């Protein structure tokens, strides 16, 4: 008797570059897992320094699961469908177009990562996976976190848009009623997930009624 075929695992690849804004990445990863979406994680070398600086957590290849659990504030059982690929591993699954990924979310994205992806440099696994995502016509969201932006970076962002990527600056909106840092982080993370159609409850959506968010939260309109 033939065994039934196992469903193919099709993850979202989350690329974390070295820009400030690691809470955005953490919120996106948590929400993907909460939605039942498998995650493949690529953390750049510079991102490790940023994670350490912003959270005090050292993200190490050999202990990535424990470090990720500490970063996300998650239990081991919540990370069962996460796969980690070192940034220097060019033989990793996501480096090939035949790897069955749904798409990629680069959050946060440095201007260096933006340039590398736009120019197809593929200097590490994060950039290589983004290039593969574009060539395979899969969804790519680039959540750039920098201000102000110079002309060169703006040209690179326009090029990414022309190649089919979604350019999504880490710009929190206040109409959803957010006033805490966590709520504003959730807004940006939610917009990243909106761009690829993953359901979430990270922020209050606009319903066309002025002052609704303020009334819902008990704050003065």
PDB file of C-alpha atoms in Angstrom:
ATOM      1  CA  UNK A   1       0.000   0.000   0.000  1.00  0.00           C
ATOM      2  CA  UNK A   2       1.438   3.328  -1.044  1.00  0.00           C
ATOM      3  CA  UNK A   3       1.991   5.931   1.623  1.00  0.00           C
ATOM      4  CA  UNK A   4       0.123   9.203   1.104  1.00  0.00           C
ATOM      5  CA  UNK A   5       2.338  12.015  -0.105  1.00  0.00           C
ATOM      6  CA  UNK A   6       3.377  14.486   2.551  1.00  0.00           C
ATOM      7  CA  UNK A   7       2.393  18.093   1.839  1.00  0.00           C
ATOM      8  CA  UNK A   8       5.253  20.223   0.583  1.00  0.00           C
ATOM      9  CA  UNK A   9       6.489  22.710   3.166  1.00  0.00           C
ATOM     10  CA  UNK A  10       6.291  26.197   1.639  1.00  0.00           C
ATOM     11  CA  UNK A  11       7.759  28.780   4.016  1.00  0.00           C
ATOM     12  CA  UNK A  12       8.013  32.525   3.994  1.00  0.00           C
ATOM     13  CA  UNK A  13      11.671  33.527   4.111  1.00  0.00           C
ATOM     14  CA  UNK A  14      12.295  36.330   6.606  1.00  0.00           C
ATOM     15  CA  UNK A  15      15.567  38.159   6.014  1.00  0.00           C
ATOM     16  CA  UNK A  16      16.812  40.332   8.875  1.00  0.00           C
ATOM     17  CA  UNK A  17      19.494  42.844   7.884  1.00  0.00           C
ATOM     18  CA  UNK A  18      21.524  45.127  10.126  1.00  0.00           C
ATOM     19  CA  UNK A  19      19.247  48.162  10.224  1.00  0.00           C
ATOM     20  CA  UNK A  20      17.858  49.363  13.516  1.00  0.00           C
ATOM     21  CA  UNK A  21      14.362  47.993  13.953  1.00  0.00           C
ATOM     22  CA  UNK A  22      14.717  44.377  15.087  1.00  0.00           C
ATOM     23  CA  UNK A  23      11.325  44.621  16.897  1.00  0.00           C
ATOM     24  CA  UNK A  24       9.714  44.834  13.443  1.00  0.00           C
ATOM     25  CA  UNK A  25      11.319  41.528  12.453  1.00  0.00           C
ATOM     26  CA  UNK A  26      10.311  39.875  15.720  1.00  0.00           C
ATOM     27  CA  UNK A  27       6.697  41.020  15.315  1.00  0.00           C
ATOM     28  CA  UNK A  28       6.556  39.722  11.727  1.00  0.00           C
ATOM     29  CA  UNK A  29       7.975  36.321  12.699  1.00  0.00           C
ATOM     30  CA  UNK A  30       5.580  35.955  15.638  1.00  0.00           C
ATOM     31  CA  UNK A  31       2.585  36.850  13.481  1.00  0.00           C
ATOM     32  CA  UNK A  32       3.584  34.446  10.685  1.00  0.00           C
ATOM     33  CA  UNK A  33       3.860  31.587  13.160  1.00  0.00           C
ATOM     34  CA  UNK A  34       0.561  32.569  14.805  1.00  0.00           C
ATOM     35  CA  UNK A  35      -1.061  32.390  11.360  1.00  0.00           C
ATOM     36  CA  UNK A  36       0.272  28.854  10.905  1.00  0.00           C
ATOM     37  CA  UNK A  37       2.860  29.893   8.319  1.00  0.00           C
ATOM     38  CA  UNK A  38       6.245  28.126   8.288  1.00  0.00           C
ATOM     39  CA  UNK A  39       9.253  30.455   8.440  1.00  0.00           C
ATOM     40  CA  UNK A  40      12.773  30.200   7.054  1.00  0.00           C
ATOM     41  CA  UNK A  41      15.050  32.701   8.775  1.00  0.00           C
ATOM     42  CA  UNK A  42      18.182  34.407   7.455  1.00  0.00           C
ATOM     43  CA  UNK A  43      19.993  36.808   9.793  1.00  0.00           C
ATOM     44  CA  UNK A  44      22.846  38.858   8.337  1.00  0.00           C
ATOM     45  CA  UNK A  45      26.119  39.313  10.189  1.00  0.00           C
ATOM     46  CA  UNK A  46      25.351  42.974  10.802  1.00  0.00           C
ATOM     47  CA  UNK A  47      21.887  42.054  12.084  1.00  0.00           C
ATOM     48  CA  UNK A  48      23.442  39.958  14.835  1.00  0.00           C
ATOM     49  CA  UNK A  49      25.157  43.081  16.142  1.00  0.00           C
ATOM     50  CA  UNK A  50      21.904  45.046  15.961  1.00  0.00           C
ATOM     51  CA  UNK A  51      19.977  42.318  17.786  1.00  0.00           C
ATOM     52  CA  UNK A  52      22.640  42.306  20.499  1.00  0.00           C
ATOM     53  CA  UNK A  53      22.589  46.094  20.727  1.00  0.00           C
ATOM     54  CA  UNK A  54      18.793  46.467  20.792  1.00  0.00           C
ATOM     55  CA  UNK A  55      17.886  43.420  22.898  1.00  0.00           C
ATOM     56  CA  UNK A  56      21.028  42.230  24.679  1.00  0.00           C
ATOM     57  CA  UNK A  57      20.608  38.812  23.038  1.00  0.00           C
ATOM     58  CA  UNK A  58      23.511  37.203  21.161  1.00  0.00           C
ATOM     59  CA  UNK A  59      22.196  35.420  18.067  1.00  0.00           C
ATOM     60  CA  UNK A  60      24.498  32.449  17.386  1.00  0.00           C
ATOM     61  CA  UNK A  61      24.419  29.870  14.604  1.00  0.00           C
ATOM     62  CA  UNK A  62      25.063  26.961  16.949  1.00  0.00           C
ATOM     63  CA  UNK A  63      22.384  28.077  19.424  1.00  0.00           C
ATOM     64  CA  UNK A  64      19.963  29.792  17.072  1.00  0.00           C
ATOM     65  CA  UNK A  65      16.816  28.091  18.374  1.00  0.00           C
ATOM     66  CA  UNK A  66      17.419  29.067  21.994  1.00  0.00           C
ATOM     67  CA  UNK A  67      18.483  32.572  20.959  1.00  0.00           C
ATOM     68  CA  UNK A  68      15.451  32.997  18.712  1.00  0.00           C
ATOM     69  CA  UNK A  69      13.157  31.849  21.522  1.00  0.00           C
ATOM     70  CA  UNK A  70      14.704  34.431  23.825  1.00  0.00           C
ATOM     71  CA  UNK A  71      14.389  37.152  21.170  1.00  0.00           C
ATOM     72  CA  UNK A  72      10.750  36.382  20.401  1.00  0.00           C
ATOM     73  CA  UNK A  73       9.777  35.505  23.960  1.00  0.00           C
ATOM     74  CA  UNK A  74       8.507  32.189  22.623  1.00  0.00           C
ATOM     75  CA  UNK A  75       8.513  28.588  23.779  1.00  0.00           C
ATOM     76  CA  UNK A  76      10.327  25.832  21.911  1.00  0.00           C
ATOM     77  CA  UNK A  77       7.042  24.343  20.711  1.00  0.00           C
ATOM     78  CA  UNK A  78       6.166  27.617  18.990  1.00  0.00           C
ATOM     79  CA  UNK A  79       9.328  27.432  16.879  1.00  0.00           C
ATOM     80  CA  UNK A  80       8.827  23.909  15.534  1.00  0.00           C
ATOM     81  CA  UNK A  81       8.167  25.171  12.008  1.00  0.00           C
ATOM     82  CA  UNK A  82      11.129  27.560  11.841  1.00  0.00           C
ATOM     83  CA  UNK A  83      14.233  26.714   9.832  1.00  0.00           C
ATOM     84  CA  UNK A  84      17.383  28.782  10.152  1.00  0.00           C
ATOM     85  CA  UNK A  85      19.987  29.282   7.425  1.00  0.00           C
ATOM     86  CA  UNK A  86      23.345  30.998   8.173  1.00  0.00           C
ATOM     87  CA  UNK A  87      23.913  34.106   6.070  1.00  0.00           C
ATOM     88  CA  UNK A  88      27.122  32.687   4.604  1.00  0.00           C
ATOM     89  CA  UNK A  89      25.537  29.410   3.453  1.00  0.00           C
ATOM     90  CA  UNK A  90      25.174  29.771  -0.319  1.00  0.00           C
ATOM     91  CA  UNK A  91      24.160  26.106  -0.555  1.00  0.00           C
ATOM     92  CA  UNK A  92      21.088  26.773   1.604  1.00  0.00           C
ATOM     93  CA  UNK A  93      17.670  25.836   0.298  1.00  0.00           C
ATOM     94  CA  UNK A  94      16.418  29.393  -0.358  1.00  0.00           C
ATOM     95  CA  UNK A  95      19.437  30.101  -2.581  1.00  0.00           C
ATOM     96  CA  UNK A  96      17.788  28.043  -5.343  1.00  0.00           C
ATOM     97  CA  UNK A  97      14.694  28.846  -7.346  1.00  0.00           C
ATOM     98  CA  UNK A  98      13.606  25.220  -7.026  1.00  0.00           C
ATOM     99  CA  UNK A  99      13.226  25.614  -3.262  1.00  0.00           C
ATOM    100  CA  UNK A 100       9.471  25.887  -2.599  1.00  0.00           C
ATOM    101  CA  UNK A 101       9.315  29.214  -0.770  1.00  0.00           C
ATOM    102  CA  UNK A 102       6.192  31.381  -0.877  1.00  0.00           C
ATOM    103  CA  UNK A 103       8.194  34.592  -0.978  1.00  0.00           C
ATOM    104  CA  UNK A 104      10.475  36.759   1.123  1.00  0.00           C
ATOM    105  CA  UNK A 105      10.130  39.567   3.647  1.00  0.00           C
ATOM    106  CA  UNK A 106      13.249  41.660   4.304  1.00  0.00           C
ATOM    107  CA  UNK A 107      12.567  43.408   7.602  1.00  0.00           C
ATOM    108  CA  UNK A 108      14.239  45.650   8.488  1.00  0.00           C
ATOM    109  CA  UNK A 109      16.224  46.394   5.334  1.00  0.00           C
ATOM    110  CA  UNK A 110      19.394  48.468   5.367  1.00  0.00           C
ATOM    111  CA  UNK A 111      20.235  50.739   2.470  1.00  0.00           C
ATOM    112  CA  UNK A 112      23.124  48.363   1.783  1.00  0.00           C
ATOM    113  CA  UNK A 113      20.724  45.426   1.484  1.00  0.00           C
ATOM    114  CA  UNK A 114      18.466  47.546  -0.732  1.00  0.00           C
ATOM    115  CA  UNK A 115      21.409  48.316  -3.029  1.00  0.00           C
ATOM    116  CA  UNK A 116      22.610  44.717  -3.112  1.00  0.00           C
ATOM    117  CA  UNK A 117      19.177  43.368  -3.968  1.00  0.00           C
ATOM    118  CA  UNK A 118      18.456  46.049  -6.570  1.00  0.00           C
ATOM    119  CA  UNK A 119      21.801  45.440  -8.289  1.00  0.00           C
ATOM    120  CA  UNK A 120      21.709  41.653  -7.957  1.00  0.00           C
ATOM    121  CA  UNK A 121      24.993  41.511  -6.024  1.00  0.00           C
ATOM    122  CA  UNK A 122      24.091  38.435  -3.936  1.00  0.00           C
ATOM    123  CA  UNK A 123      26.948  39.076  -1.518  1.00  0.00           C
ATOM    124  CA  UNK A 124      25.289  36.934   1.187  1.00  0.00           C
ATOM    125  CA  UNK A 125      22.372  34.516   1.496  1.00  0.00           C
ATOM    126  CA  UNK A 126      19.916  37.314   2.291  1.00  0.00           C
ATOM    127  CA  UNK A 127      20.658  39.138  -0.960  1.00  0.00           C
ATOM    128  CA  UNK A 128      20.866  35.900  -2.955  1.00  0.00           C
ATOM    129  CA  UNK A 129      17.473  34.746  -1.684  1.00  0.00           C
ATOM    130  CA  UNK A 130      15.934  38.123  -2.525  1.00  0.00           C
ATOM    131  CA  UNK A 131      17.357  37.883  -6.067  1.00  0.00           C
ATOM    132  CA  UNK A 132      15.936  34.364  -6.405  1.00  0.00           C
ATOM    133  CA  UNK A 133      12.572  35.622  -5.156  1.00  0.00           C
ATOM    134  CA  UNK A 134      12.513  38.303  -7.853  1.00  0.00           C
ATOM    135  CA  UNK A 135      13.581  36.016 -10.679  1.00  0.00           C
ATOM    136  CA  UNK A 136      10.970  33.440  -9.698  1.00  0.00           C
ATOM    137  CA  UNK A 137       8.305  36.175  -9.616  1.00  0.00           C
ATOM    138  CA  UNK A 138       7.468  35.483  -5.990  1.00  0.00           C
ATOM    139  CA  UNK A 139       6.384  38.190  -3.529  1.00  0.00           C
ATOM    140  CA  UNK A 140       9.236  40.254  -2.111  1.00  0.00           C
ATOM    141  CA  UNK A 141       8.656  42.923   0.532  1.00  0.00           C
ATOM    142  CA  UNK A 142      11.521  45.252   1.404  1.00  0.00           C
ATOM    143  CA  UNK A 143      10.883  47.113   4.659  1.00  0.00           C
ATOM    144  CA  UNK A 144      13.524  49.809   4.451  1.00  0.00           C
ATOM    145  CA  UNK A 145      14.490  51.470   7.742  1.00  0.00           C
ATOM    146  CA  UNK A 146      16.568  54.576   7.172  1.00  0.00           C
ATOM    147  CA  UNK A 147      16.048  58.315   7.267  1.00  0.00           C
ATOM    148  CA  UNK A 148      16.715  60.559   5.469  1.00  0.00           C
ATOM    149  CA  UNK A 149      17.114  58.731   2.171  1.00  0.00           C
ATOM    150  CA  UNK A 150      19.666  59.940  -0.362  1.00  0.00           C
ATOM    151  CA  UNK A 151      19.220  59.971  -4.108  1.00  0.00           C
ATOM    152  CA  UNK A 152      21.155  56.766  -4.704  1.00  0.00           C
ATOM    153  CA  UNK A 153      18.972  54.770  -2.314  1.00  0.00           C
ATOM    154  CA  UNK A 154      15.822  56.303  -3.807  1.00  0.00           C
ATOM    155  CA  UNK A 155      16.955  55.120  -7.250  1.00  0.00           C
ATOM    156  CA  UNK A 156      17.558  51.633  -5.861  1.00  0.00           C
ATOM    157  CA  UNK A 157      14.070  51.596  -4.319  1.00  0.00           C
ATOM    158  CA  UNK A 158      12.539  52.656  -7.639  1.00  0.00           C
ATOM    159  CA  UNK A 159      14.479  49.842  -9.313  1.00  0.00           C
ATOM    160  CA  UNK A 160      13.133  47.314  -6.793  1.00  0.00           C
ATOM    161  CA  UNK A 161       9.609  48.535  -7.462  1.00  0.00           C
ATOM    162  CA  UNK A 162      10.198  48.146 -11.201  1.00  0.00           C
ATOM    163  CA  UNK A 163      11.360  44.567 -10.618  1.00  0.00           C
ATOM    164  CA  UNK A 164       8.141  43.729  -8.790  1.00  0.00           C
ATOM    165  CA  UNK A 165       9.119  44.134  -5.148  1.00  0.00           C
ATOM    166  CA  UNK A 166       6.928  45.919  -2.619  1.00  0.00           C
ATOM    167  CA  UNK A 167       8.870  48.817  -1.101  1.00  0.00           C
ATOM    168  CA  UNK A 168       7.449  49.315   2.370  1.00  0.00           C
ATOM    169  CA  UNK A 169       9.189  51.930   4.550  1.00  0.00           C
ATOM    170  CA  UNK A 170       9.046  51.327   8.304  1.00  0.00           C
ATOM    171  CA  UNK A 171       6.672  54.276   8.779  1.00  0.00           C
ATOM    172  CA  UNK A 172       4.114  53.775  11.555  1.00  0.00           C
ATOM    173  CA  UNK A 173       0.637  55.219  11.070  1.00  0.00           C
ATOM    174  CA  UNK A 174      -1.233  56.811  13.969  1.00  0.00           C
ATOM    175  CA  UNK A 175      -4.800  56.579  12.636  1.00  0.00           C
ATOM    176  CA  UNK A 176      -5.093  53.060  14.065  1.00  0.00           C
ATOM    177  CA  UNK A 177      -4.969  54.488  17.581  1.00  0.00           C
ATOM    178  CA  UNK A 178      -1.468  53.308  18.415  1.00  0.00           C
ATOM    179  CA  UNK A 179       0.351  55.283  21.097  1.00  0.00           C
ATOM    180  CA  UNK A 180       2.796  52.772  22.568  1.00  0.00           C
ATOM    181  CA  UNK A 181       5.983  51.583  20.888  1.00  0.00           C
ATOM    182  CA  UNK A 182       4.552  48.062  20.685  1.00  0.00           C
ATOM    183  CA  UNK A 183       1.419  49.259  18.902  1.00  0.00           C
ATOM    184  CA  UNK A 184       3.414  51.269  16.370  1.00  0.00           C
ATOM    185  CA  UNK A 185       5.729  48.310  15.739  1.00  0.00           C
ATOM    186  CA  UNK A 186       2.632  46.168  15.231  1.00  0.00           C
ATOM    187  CA  UNK A 187       1.318  48.601  12.642  1.00  0.00           C
ATOM    188  CA  UNK A 188       4.434  48.310  10.480  1.00  0.00           C
ATOM    189  CA  UNK A 189       4.626  44.537  10.913  1.00  0.00           C
ATOM    190  CA  UNK A 190       0.952  44.282  10.022  1.00  0.00           C
ATOM    191  CA  UNK A 191       1.432  46.273   6.843  1.00  0.00           C
ATOM    192  CA  UNK A 192       4.288  43.933   5.863  1.00  0.00           C
ATOM    193  CA  UNK A 193       1.938  40.976   6.260  1.00  0.00           C
ATOM    194  CA  UNK A 194      -0.875  42.798   4.456  1.00  0.00           C
ATOM    195  CA  UNK A 195       1.423  43.097   1.435  1.00  0.00           C
ATOM    196  CA  UNK A 196       1.567  39.297   1.116  1.00  0.00           C
ATOM    197  CA  UNK A 197      -1.968  38.478   2.230  1.00  0.00           C
ATOM    198  CA  UNK A 198      -1.187  36.861   5.599  1.00  0.00           C
ATOM    199  CA  UNK A 199      -4.026  37.415   8.113  1.00  0.00           C
ATOM    200  CA  UNK A 200      -3.220  39.025  11.462  1.00  0.00           C
ATOM    201  CA  UNK A 201      -4.632  41.224  14.216  1.00  0.00           C
ATOM    202  CA  UNK A 202      -1.621  43.468  14.739  1.00  0.00           C
ATOM    203  CA  UNK A 203      -3.402  46.790  14.307  1.00  0.00           C
ATOM    204  CA  UNK A 204      -6.858  48.325  14.101  1.00  0.00           C
ATOM    205  CA  UNK A 205      -7.923  48.842  10.495  1.00  0.00           C
ATOM    206  CA  UNK A 206      -9.369  52.043   9.095  1.00  0.00           C
ATOM    207  CA  UNK A 207     -13.142  51.797   8.722  1.00  0.00           C
ATOM    208  CA  UNK A 208     -13.890  55.246   7.377  1.00  0.00           C
ATOM    209  CA  UNK A 209     -15.051  56.771  10.656  1.00  0.00           C
ATOM    210  CA  UNK A 210     -13.115  59.685  12.127  1.00  0.00           C
ATOM    211  CA  UNK A 211     -12.184  59.242  15.779  1.00  0.00           C
ATOM    212  CA  UNK A 212     -13.190  55.557  15.919  1.00  0.00           C
ATOM    213  CA  UNK A 213      -9.765  54.373  17.058  1.00  0.00           C
ATOM    214  CA  UNK A 214      -9.606  56.969  19.822  1.00  0.00           C
ATOM    215  CA  UNK A 215     -13.074  56.041  21.084  1.00  0.00           C
ATOM    216  CA  UNK A 216     -12.266  52.314  20.992  1.00  0.00           C
ATOM    217  CA  UNK A 217      -9.162  52.856  23.115  1.00  0.00           C
ATOM    218  CA  UNK A 218     -10.764  55.366  25.469  1.00  0.00           C
ATOM    219  CA  UNK A 219      -8.452  58.182  24.446  1.00  0.00           C
ATOM    220  CA  UNK A 220      -9.527  61.735  23.587  1.00  0.00           C
ATOM    221  CA  UNK A 221     -10.232  62.056  19.852  1.00  0.00           C
TER     222      UNK A 221
END
